[in-house]
Amino acid sequence: MERSLDIASQAMLKVAQHRGITTVWDRFQAQQPQCGFGLMGLCCRMCLQGPCRIDPFGEGPRTGTCGASADTIVARNLARMIAAGTAAHSGHAKHLAHTMLKASRGEAPDYPLKDEAKLRAVASRVGIPVDGRDTQALMGDVAAAALAEFSEKETPLAWAATTVTPGRVQTFLKHGVVPTSIDGVVAEIMHRTTYGTDADPVNILLGGVKCALADYAGMHMATDLADILFGVPKPVMARANLGVLKAEAVNIALHGHNPVLSDVIVQVASEMHEEARAAGAAGGLNLVGICCTGNEVLMRHGIPPATHSVSQELAILTGVLDAMVVDYQCIMPSLANVAECYHTQLVTTMPISKIPGARHIEFREGHARASAREIIRLAIDAYRRRDPAKVSIPDHTSTAVAGFSSETILSALAAVNKDDPLKPLIDHIASGNILGICLFAGCNNVRVTQDSGFLALAKELARENVLLLATGCGAGAYARHGLLTSDAVREYAGSGLAAVLGAVGQAVGLDASLPLVLHMGSCVDNTRAADVAVAVANKLGVDLDRLPVVASAPEATTEKAIAIGTWAVAAGLPVHVGVVPPVLGGPAVASLLTEGVKELFGGYFIVEPDPVAGAKKLLQAIRERRTALGI
Amino acid sequence: MKHIFVRLDRCTGCRECELACAVEHSASKDLFTAIFETPLPRKRLYVESADGRNIPILCRHCDDAPCLAACLSGAIYRDWTREGVVAQRADKCIGCWTCIMVCPYGVIGRRLEGGRWVAAKCDRCPDRAIPACVEACPTKALVYAEPEEWAAIVRRTAATTLAGQVG
């Protein structure tokens, strides 16, 4: 199997081979064959009488020591994955809320309010009085309301209840899956899945759905608070892929997820080019992004994304990366080993995310700019140790247009119809110019040739006039392959879709069409796409489970992706997953996720590793919904 | 002829060899689809537990094979095209289970073939260079080697131990 479809990644993999440096692909190979019980979700490690495994071929044990069935074990494992994903997304949100609270008290002077309109919009949405209020006080109230979402309370999570359709609220109430506390429901999953508690697979899965809805709330909160502190993203153009690294500059990669650190580094870097030049780097400082920190600074500052997900190690192999600064999530510990072969300084910054072999500089919001300067100086120091003999930058970049927040999309539509912005979108869906909408989310996965799933699905769906949205490393894949451009519209879009993207592009004053795929942000930003779908549903008075809207994670890797997929199903969407999740060992669970859940929430999982077949199934789901709507 | 030898101190009891064996003997040869097949594929080796140790037990393909000698229908035979593997023609198996009765290791089971029960025994994976169980073992407890090679490995270990004791 080819390792990556990305030309720059392929070039760096040759360097890795030449230098004898192992990467994620080699380590994955060394792990083969992987444990079949684990792959099926059939291993239970939740008590000291275990580990217990169920024989999927029926010859060996059919229950664990305690009597837990295959379905019970699979459901418990899945619920814990959802809880971990929820903890990660909402931990990210909580970090932003604490920063905002400090900012409102004057304890974090480097975080001034950036977007007052968004602050007021979020405040009034969650029920905080806004009229005549001072913005500092309002920031404090919003931050306090956000932090209250994490504690035990008796009312539904505001960040979920106020952002979904009334129909969804009723559905969630009916099935008893309304979360009232983000941390509470994560803890509840740990409780109900511990030894001798919840053994009913359906009940456990409903608990998982409740947790996933808390994940949705945490994600929405993360996006809202980041926009308030750092600005609502607007369309921005950049180059993407490893060719954005510069031989004559001090190169710093910002990797991880949260803008709390990275945004400040970008701000401070603009004042430090001279220091880099004084060290001999004629090009000054060159910041690049990796993974979703990369998406955050791309959307708000046009920082070029270097690479994403499975190819993160390859940035170091260019020999010109002077520092890689990381916060949390999706950061491979192997980066420290690869960095050892070069001059690259790996810098960890978060107290909960340290890596042996990295330099740890704890980032403090109260002294954000000072921390950022210290980190940048480390990079300049490292630049002096660069070995010219090891420099090998792949000559490959693509154009990428990013930054399509829901606000941006709605204002673009308003340029077409000022009085009724959603009408053009709804009209085009009704007429069939737009067959449906697909949100691409999730990661790369080393099991899949990098980007192959994303590319094949996008091309199949675009040809059939499906409007494509993307976030996270999916959006990154499209950036590196030139699909976030109007050129890609000419190459891949069906005539109806091309006409719509062209017309909206003209209306907002671009010379060109909107890009083939709309980059809506980092992986924590999936609720931006949900917001657009909810707005359409509310306008039509038709709930989400009837709209021709689908989602796909063709190369999913993380527990976060499992949580997102689960809330997307609960929101009523057909959700394609291109990697087989560890659930097949529980036949009742697998059937509930792919079929039974449809009766409860309208959404369901489509597991299909072949991307072309996956696209066919998504198109079928879209067409079924169109037929049901009579369009 | 190569045999499968077991490093008895290495088995962690993960049963990956058993799963890999069943998958190799499925129609699809893919774990995710094999579990949905009818009939379900059967494994041909067994990880047993005795005196605190995990012991993988598998067909030795004996030179003087009791199962072969006892098979009245001629279903079990020695396949000289494959260096003398003790093989089986399922269509000749009459289901008398004499092979199961006489195998000193108890590694012959039963499987459904064409709606009929027949003996299920190790075939040393005719489609593979290295048997599936050997390849699946994460701790390399199973070693596919000529008896002389295996003995050489044991000798080297013994020599190292002795050298250490002499000091």
PDB file of N, CA and C in Angstrom, chain B residues 68-143:
ATOM      1  N   LEU B  68      -2.889 -40.219  11.094  1.00  0.00           N
ATOM      2  CA  LEU B  68      -2.772 -40.747   9.737  1.00  0.00           C
ATOM      3  C   LEU B  68      -2.949 -42.259   9.753  1.00  0.00           C
ATOM      4  N   ALA B  69      -2.268 -42.896  10.718  1.00  0.00           N
ATOM      5  CA  ALA B  69      -2.343 -44.355  10.807  1.00  0.00           C
ATOM      6  C   ALA B  69      -3.771 -44.807  11.095  1.00  0.00           C
ATOM      7  N   ALA B  70      -4.512 -43.994  11.867  1.00  0.00           N
ATOM      8  CA  ALA B  70      -5.839 -44.418  12.301  1.00  0.00           C
ATOM      9  C   ALA B  70      -6.928 -44.080  11.303  1.00  0.00           C
ATOM     10  N   CYS B  71      -6.618 -43.240  10.333  1.00  0.00           N
ATOM     11  CA  CYS B  71      -7.664 -42.770   9.407  1.00  0.00           C
ATOM     12  C   CYS B  71      -8.000 -43.855   8.393  1.00  0.00           C
ATOM     13  N   LEU B  72      -9.161 -44.490   8.608  1.00  0.00           N
ATOM     14  CA  LEU B  72      -9.531 -45.634   7.775  1.00  0.00           C
ATOM     15  C   LEU B  72      -9.969 -45.215   6.378  1.00  0.00           C
ATOM     16  N   SER B  73     -10.508 -44.010   6.253  1.00  0.00           N
ATOM     17  CA  SER B  73     -11.059 -43.599   4.958  1.00  0.00           C
ATOM     18  C   SER B  73      -9.993 -43.003   4.040  1.00  0.00           C
ATOM     19  N   GLY B  74      -8.802 -42.800   4.576  1.00  0.00           N
ATOM     20  CA  GLY B  74      -7.740 -42.226   3.746  1.00  0.00           C
ATOM     21  C   GLY B  74      -7.858 -40.723   3.599  1.00  0.00           C
ATOM     22  N   ALA B  75      -8.654 -40.099   4.453  1.00  0.00           N
ATOM     23  CA  ALA B  75      -8.784 -38.637   4.374  1.00  0.00           C
ATOM     24  C   ALA B  75      -7.486 -37.969   4.805  1.00  0.00           C
ATOM     25  N   ILE B  76      -6.862 -38.490   5.853  1.00  0.00           N
ATOM     26  CA  ILE B  76      -5.592 -37.915   6.308  1.00  0.00           C
ATOM     27  C   ILE B  76      -4.457 -38.616   5.567  1.00  0.00           C
ATOM     28  N   TYR B  77      -3.580 -37.825   4.990  1.00  0.00           N
ATOM     29  CA  TYR B  77      -2.488 -38.399   4.190  1.00  0.00           C
ATOM     30  C   TYR B  77      -1.250 -37.532   4.341  1.00  0.00           C
ATOM     31  N   ARG B  78      -0.129 -38.057   3.905  1.00  0.00           N
ATOM     32  CA  ARG B  78       1.099 -37.262   3.951  1.00  0.00           C
ATOM     33  C   ARG B  78       1.312 -36.624   2.582  1.00  0.00           C
ATOM     34  N   ASP B  79       1.408 -35.304   2.565  1.00  0.00           N
ATOM     35  CA  ASP B  79       1.512 -34.574   1.302  1.00  0.00           C
ATOM     36  C   ASP B  79       2.987 -34.359   0.966  1.00  0.00           C
ATOM     37  N   TRP B  80       3.498 -35.210   0.095  1.00  0.00           N
ATOM     38  CA  TRP B  80       4.931 -35.119  -0.238  1.00  0.00           C
ATOM     39  C   TRP B  80       5.222 -33.939  -1.147  1.00  0.00           C
ATOM     40  N   THR B  81       4.174 -33.347  -1.734  1.00  0.00           N
ATOM     41  CA  THR B  81       4.435 -32.132  -2.529  1.00  0.00           C
ATOM     42  C   THR B  81       4.740 -30.960  -1.602  1.00  0.00           C
ATOM     43  N   ARG B  82       4.447 -31.145  -0.297  1.00  0.00           N
ATOM     44  CA  ARG B  82       4.725 -30.074   0.671  1.00  0.00           C
ATOM     45  C   ARG B  82       5.596 -30.631   1.801  1.00  0.00           C
ATOM     46  N   GLU B  83       6.661 -31.297   1.441  1.00  0.00           N
ATOM     47  CA  GLU B  83       7.675 -31.794   2.375  1.00  0.00           C
ATOM     48  C   GLU B  83       7.126 -32.730   3.437  1.00  0.00           C
ATOM     49  N   GLY B  84       5.988 -33.362   3.160  1.00  0.00           N
ATOM     50  CA  GLY B  84       5.502 -34.366   4.109  1.00  0.00           C
ATOM     51  C   GLY B  84       4.576 -33.828   5.184  1.00  0.00           C
ATOM     52  N   VAL B  85       3.924 -32.713   4.917  1.00  0.00           N
ATOM     53  CA  VAL B  85       2.903 -32.204   5.848  1.00  0.00           C
ATOM     54  C   VAL B  85       1.796 -33.249   5.984  1.00  0.00           C
ATOM     55  N   VAL B  86       1.291 -33.439   7.218  1.00  0.00           N
ATOM     56  CA  VAL B  86       0.171 -34.363   7.410  1.00  0.00           C
ATOM     57  C   VAL B  86      -1.108 -33.613   7.039  1.00  0.00           C
ATOM     58  N   ALA B  87      -1.635 -33.911   5.871  1.00  0.00           N
ATOM     59  CA  ALA B  87      -2.743 -33.137   5.304  1.00  0.00           C
ATOM     60  C   ALA B  87      -4.039 -33.937   5.336  1.00  0.00           C
ATOM     61  N   GLN B  88      -5.094 -33.336   4.818  1.00  0.00           N
ATOM     62  CA  GLN B  88      -6.404 -33.976   4.899  1.00  0.00           C
ATOM     63  C   GLN B  88      -7.224 -33.666   3.650  1.00  0.00           C
ATOM     64  N   ARG B  89      -7.896 -34.693   3.123  1.00  0.00           N
ATOM     65  CA  ARG B  89      -8.856 -34.473   2.036  1.00  0.00           C
ATOM     66  C   ARG B  89     -10.234 -34.499   2.691  1.00  0.00           C
ATOM     67  N   ALA B  90     -10.863 -33.325   2.797  1.00  0.00           N
ATOM     68  CA  ALA B  90     -12.134 -33.240   3.535  1.00  0.00           C
ATOM     69  C   ALA B  90     -13.207 -34.122   2.916  1.00  0.00           C
ATOM     70  N   ASP B  91     -13.176 -34.258   1.580  1.00  0.00           N
ATOM     71  CA  ASP B  91     -14.249 -35.026   0.933  1.00  0.00           C
ATOM     72  C   ASP B  91     -14.202 -36.504   1.296  1.00  0.00           C
ATOM     73  N   LYS B  92     -13.038 -36.971   1.774  1.00  0.00           N
ATOM     74  CA  LYS B  92     -12.937 -38.391   2.147  1.00  0.00           C
ATOM     75  C   LYS B  92     -13.230 -38.638   3.631  1.00  0.00           C
ATOM     76  N   CYS B  93     -13.309 -37.562   4.403  1.00  0.00           N
ATOM     77  CA  CYS B  93     -13.523 -37.715   5.852  1.00  0.00           C
ATOM     78  C   CYS B  93     -14.937 -38.235   6.103  1.00  0.00           C
ATOM     79  N   ILE B  94     -15.039 -39.309   6.880  1.00  0.00           N
ATOM     80  CA  ILE B  94     -16.363 -39.888   7.152  1.00  0.00           C
ATOM     81  C   ILE B  94     -16.890 -39.482   8.531  1.00  0.00           C
ATOM     82  N   GLY B  95     -16.120 -38.659   9.241  1.00  0.00           N
ATOM     83  CA  GLY B  95     -16.599 -38.183  10.533  1.00  0.00           C
ATOM     84  C   GLY B  95     -16.618 -39.248  11.607  1.00  0.00           C
ATOM     85  N   CYS B  96     -15.629 -40.151  11.642  1.00  0.00           N
ATOM     86  CA  CYS B  96     -15.599 -41.197  12.672  1.00  0.00           C
ATOM     87  C   CYS B  96     -14.864 -40.730  13.926  1.00  0.00           C
ATOM     88  N   TRP B  97     -14.089 -39.641  13.785  1.00  0.00           N
ATOM     89  CA  TRP B  97     -13.379 -38.994  14.886  1.00  0.00           C
ATOM     90  C   TRP B  97     -12.302 -39.875  15.533  1.00  0.00           C
ATOM     91  N   THR B  98     -11.887 -40.904  14.805  1.00  0.00           N
ATOM     92  CA  THR B  98     -10.803 -41.737  15.324  1.00  0.00           C
ATOM     93  C   THR B  98      -9.525 -40.903  15.457  1.00  0.00           C
ATOM     94  N   CYS B  99      -9.322 -39.994  14.487  1.00  0.00           N
ATOM     95  CA  CYS B  99      -8.133 -39.133  14.552  1.00  0.00           C
ATOM     96  C   CYS B  99      -8.137 -38.329  15.854  1.00  0.00           C
ATOM     97  N   ILE B 100      -9.321 -37.822  16.228  1.00  0.00           N
ATOM     98  CA  ILE B 100      -9.436 -37.038  17.463  1.00  0.00           C
ATOM     99  C   ILE B 100      -9.089 -37.922  18.665  1.00  0.00           C
ATOM    100  N   MET B 101      -9.538 -39.198  18.576  1.00  0.00           N
ATOM    101  CA  MET B 101      -9.329 -40.138  19.683  1.00  0.00           C
ATOM    102  C   MET B 101      -7.838 -40.418  19.894  1.00  0.00           C
ATOM    103  N   VAL B 102      -7.084 -40.535  18.796  1.00  0.00           N
ATOM    104  CA  VAL B 102      -5.706 -41.001  18.948  1.00  0.00           C
ATOM    105  C   VAL B 102      -4.668 -39.878  19.001  1.00  0.00           C
ATOM    106  N   CYS B 103      -5.027 -38.664  18.602  1.00  0.00           N
ATOM    107  CA  CYS B 103      -4.018 -37.593  18.600  1.00  0.00           C
ATOM    108  C   CYS B 103      -3.549 -37.327  20.029  1.00  0.00           C
ATOM    109  N   PRO B 104      -2.256 -37.518  20.308  1.00  0.00           N
ATOM    110  CA  PRO B 104      -1.782 -37.340  21.687  1.00  0.00           C
ATOM    111  C   PRO B 104      -1.828 -35.890  22.150  1.00  0.00           C
ATOM    112  N   TYR B 105      -1.979 -34.954  21.220  1.00  0.00           N
ATOM    113  CA  TYR B 105      -2.012 -33.536  21.595  1.00  0.00           C
ATOM    114  C   TYR B 105      -3.433 -32.973  21.652  1.00  0.00           C
ATOM    115  N   GLY B 106      -4.375 -33.706  21.129  1.00  0.00           N
ATOM    116  CA  GLY B 106      -5.766 -33.217  21.159  1.00  0.00           C
ATOM    117  C   GLY B 106      -5.979 -31.986  20.291  1.00  0.00           C
ATOM    118  N   VAL B 107      -5.250 -31.903  19.180  1.00  0.00           N
ATOM    119  CA  VAL B 107      -5.359 -30.684  18.374  1.00  0.00           C
ATOM    120  C   VAL B 107      -6.188 -30.881  17.107  1.00  0.00           C
ATOM    121  N   ILE B 108      -6.949 -31.979  17.063  1.00  0.00           N
ATOM    122  CA  ILE B 108      -7.860 -32.124  15.926  1.00  0.00           C
ATOM    123  C   ILE B 108      -9.262 -31.791  16.420  1.00  0.00           C
ATOM    124  N   GLY B 109      -9.903 -30.863  15.710  1.00  0.00           N
ATOM    125  CA  GLY B 109     -11.271 -30.474  16.073  1.00  0.00           C
ATOM    126  C   GLY B 109     -12.225 -30.864  14.964  1.00  0.00           C
ATOM    127  N   ARG B 110     -13.386 -30.198  14.965  1.00  0.00           N
ATOM    128  CA  ARG B 110     -14.366 -30.505  13.927  1.00  0.00           C
ATOM    129  C   ARG B 110     -14.808 -29.210  13.268  1.00  0.00           C
ATOM    130  N   ARG B 111     -15.147 -29.323  11.988  1.00  0.00           N
ATOM    131  CA  ARG B 111     -15.659 -28.145  11.290  1.00  0.00           C
ATOM    132  C   ARG B 111     -16.723 -28.591  10.298  1.00  0.00           C
ATOM    133  N   LEU B 112     -17.570 -27.634   9.914  1.00  0.00           N
ATOM    134  CA  LEU B 112     -18.602 -27.923   8.920  1.00  0.00           C
ATOM    135  C   LEU B 112     -18.040 -27.664   7.532  1.00  0.00           C
ATOM    136  N   GLU B 113     -18.202 -28.619   6.666  1.00  0.00           N
ATOM    137  CA  GLU B 113     -17.800 -28.408   5.273  1.00  0.00           C
ATOM    138  C   GLU B 113     -18.890 -28.987   4.386  1.00  0.00           C
ATOM    139  N   GLY B 114     -19.493 -28.144   3.588  1.00  0.00           N
ATOM    140  CA  GLY B 114     -20.575 -28.597   2.710  1.00  0.00           C
ATOM    141  C   GLY B 114     -21.729 -29.218   3.490  1.00  0.00           C
ATOM    142  N   GLY B 115     -22.023 -28.644   4.666  1.00  0.00           N
ATOM    143  CA  GLY B 115     -23.151 -29.116   5.466  1.00  0.00           C
ATOM    144  C   GLY B 115     -22.852 -30.380   6.265  1.00  0.00           C
ATOM    145  N   ARG B 116     -21.601 -30.792   6.313  1.00  0.00           N
ATOM    146  CA  ARG B 116     -21.241 -32.061   6.939  1.00  0.00           C
ATOM    147  C   ARG B 116     -20.070 -31.810   7.875  1.00  0.00           C
ATOM    148  N   TRP B 117     -20.052 -32.485   9.009  1.00  0.00           N
ATOM    149  CA  TRP B 117     -18.938 -32.312   9.937  1.00  0.00           C
ATOM    150  C   TRP B 117     -17.727 -33.128   9.472  1.00  0.00           C
ATOM    151  N   VAL B 118     -16.583 -32.481   9.435  1.00  0.00           N
ATOM    152  CA  VAL B 118     -15.341 -33.187   9.104  1.00  0.00           C
ATOM    153  C   VAL B 118     -14.280 -32.776  10.115  1.00  0.00           C
ATOM    154  N   ALA B 119     -13.191 -33.532  10.134  1.00  0.00           N
ATOM    155  CA  ALA B 119     -12.112 -33.208  11.062  1.00  0.00           C
ATOM    156  C   ALA B 119     -11.445 -31.898  10.645  1.00  0.00           C
ATOM    157  N   ALA B 120     -11.063 -31.117  11.649  1.00  0.00           N
ATOM    158  CA  ALA B 120     -10.374 -29.847  11.388  1.00  0.00           C
ATOM    159  C   ALA B 120      -8.980 -29.946  11.972  1.00  0.00           C
ATOM    160  N   LYS B 121      -7.976 -30.031  11.085  1.00  0.00           N
ATOM    161  CA  LYS B 121      -6.620 -30.102  11.616  1.00  0.00           C
ATOM    162  C   LYS B 121      -5.708 -29.117  10.909  1.00  0.00           C
ATOM    163  N   CYS B 122      -4.588 -28.849  11.538  1.00  0.00           N
ATOM    164  CA  CYS B 122      -3.591 -27.923  10.998  1.00  0.00           C
ATOM    165  C   CYS B 122      -3.156 -28.383   9.604  1.00  0.00           C
ATOM    166  N   ASP B 123      -3.161 -27.457   8.655  1.00  0.00           N
ATOM    167  CA  ASP B 123      -2.697 -27.787   7.304  1.00  0.00           C
ATOM    168  C   ASP B 123      -1.417 -27.023   6.969  1.00  0.00           C
ATOM    169  N   ARG B 124      -0.825 -26.405   8.006  1.00  0.00           N
ATOM    170  CA  ARG B 124       0.408 -25.623   7.824  1.00  0.00           C
ATOM    171  C   ARG B 124       0.231 -24.530   6.768  1.00  0.00           C
ATOM    172  N   CYS B 125      -0.968 -24.004   6.640  1.00  0.00           N
ATOM    173  CA  CYS B 125      -1.238 -22.842   5.794  1.00  0.00           C
ATOM    174  C   CYS B 125      -0.645 -22.979   4.389  1.00  0.00           C
ATOM    175  N   PRO B 126      -1.259 -23.795   3.540  1.00  0.00           N
ATOM    176  CA  PRO B 126      -0.691 -24.024   2.204  1.00  0.00           C
ATOM    177  C   PRO B 126      -0.551 -22.755   1.364  1.00  0.00           C
ATOM    178  N   ASP B 127      -1.327 -21.700   1.677  1.00  0.00           N
ATOM    179  CA  ASP B 127      -1.248 -20.477   0.870  1.00  0.00           C
ATOM    180  C   ASP B 127      -0.207 -19.493   1.377  1.00  0.00           C
ATOM    181  N   ARG B 128       0.536 -19.879   2.425  1.00  0.00           N
ATOM    182  CA  ARG B 128       1.446 -18.904   3.026  1.00  0.00           C
ATOM    183  C   ARG B 128       2.851 -19.471   3.145  1.00  0.00           C
ATOM    184  N   ALA B 129       3.838 -18.576   3.095  1.00  0.00           N
ATOM    185  CA  ALA B 129       5.231 -18.986   3.304  1.00  0.00           C
ATOM    186  C   ALA B 129       5.455 -19.282   4.788  1.00  0.00           C
ATOM    187  N   ILE B 130       4.881 -18.443   5.639  1.00  0.00           N
ATOM    188  CA  ILE B 130       4.995 -18.630   7.092  1.00  0.00           C
ATOM    189  C   ILE B 130       3.587 -18.842   7.635  1.00  0.00           C
ATOM    190  N   PRO B 131       3.367 -19.865   8.434  1.00  0.00           N
ATOM    191  CA  PRO B 131       2.006 -20.104   8.943  1.00  0.00           C
ATOM    192  C   PRO B 131       1.431 -18.877   9.657  1.00  0.00           C
ATOM    193  N   ALA B 132       0.106 -18.703   9.549  1.00  0.00           N
ATOM    194  CA  ALA B 132      -0.552 -17.505  10.084  1.00  0.00           C
ATOM    195  C   ALA B 132      -0.321 -17.352  11.582  1.00  0.00           C
ATOM    196  N   CYS B 133      -0.332 -18.467  12.313  1.00  0.00           N
ATOM    197  CA  CYS B 133      -0.175 -18.373  13.771  1.00  0.00           C
ATOM    198  C   CYS B 133       1.206 -17.829  14.128  1.00  0.00           C
ATOM    199  N   VAL B 134       2.230 -18.279  13.391  1.00  0.00           N
ATOM    200  CA  VAL B 134       3.604 -17.834  13.664  1.00  0.00           C
ATOM    201  C   VAL B 134       3.711 -16.336  13.403  1.00  0.00           C
ATOM    202  N   GLU B 135       3.129 -15.916  12.270  1.00  0.00           N
ATOM    203  CA  GLU B 135       3.226 -14.508  11.916  1.00  0.00           C
ATOM    204  C   GLU B 135       2.450 -13.630  12.900  1.00  0.00           C
ATOM    205  N   ALA B 136       1.374 -14.173  13.468  1.00  0.00           N
ATOM    206  CA  ALA B 136       0.528 -13.360  14.342  1.00  0.00           C
ATOM    207  C   ALA B 136       1.110 -13.188  15.739  1.00  0.00           C
ATOM    208  N   CYS B 137       2.037 -14.046  16.132  1.00  0.00           N
ATOM    209  CA  CYS B 137       2.481 -14.032  17.528  1.00  0.00           C
ATOM    210  C   CYS B 137       3.271 -12.761  17.847  1.00  0.00           C
ATOM    211  N   PRO B 138       2.743 -11.896  18.730  1.00  0.00           N
ATOM    212  CA  PRO B 138       3.423 -10.619  18.978  1.00  0.00           C
ATOM    213  C   PRO B 138       4.724 -10.760  19.760  1.00  0.00           C
ATOM    214  N   THR B 139       4.907 -11.882  20.469  1.00  0.00           N
ATOM    215  CA  THR B 139       6.145 -12.029  21.250  1.00  0.00           C
ATOM    216  C   THR B 139       7.112 -13.016  20.611  1.00  0.00           C
ATOM    217  N   LYS B 140       6.782 -13.466  19.410  1.00  0.00           N
ATOM    218  CA  LYS B 140       7.622 -14.436  18.685  1.00  0.00           C
ATOM    219  C   LYS B 140       7.811 -15.724  19.508  1.00  0.00           C
ATOM    220  N   ALA B 141       6.768 -16.115  20.210  1.00  0.00           N
ATOM    221  CA  ALA B 141       6.825 -17.368  20.963  1.00  0.00           C
ATOM    222  C   ALA B 141       6.791 -18.566  20.023  1.00  0.00           C
ATOM    223  N   LEU B 142       6.172 -18.378  18.861  1.00  0.00           N
ATOM    224  CA  LEU B 142       6.128 -19.457  17.875  1.00  0.00           C
ATOM    225  C   LEU B 142       7.253 -19.234  16.871  1.00  0.00           C
ATOM    226  N   VAL B 143       8.020 -20.290  16.646  1.00  0.00           N
ATOM    227  CA  VAL B 143       9.172 -20.172  15.746  1.00  0.00           C
ATOM    228  C   VAL B 143       9.018 -21.216  14.640  1.00  0.00           C
TER     229      VAL B 143
END
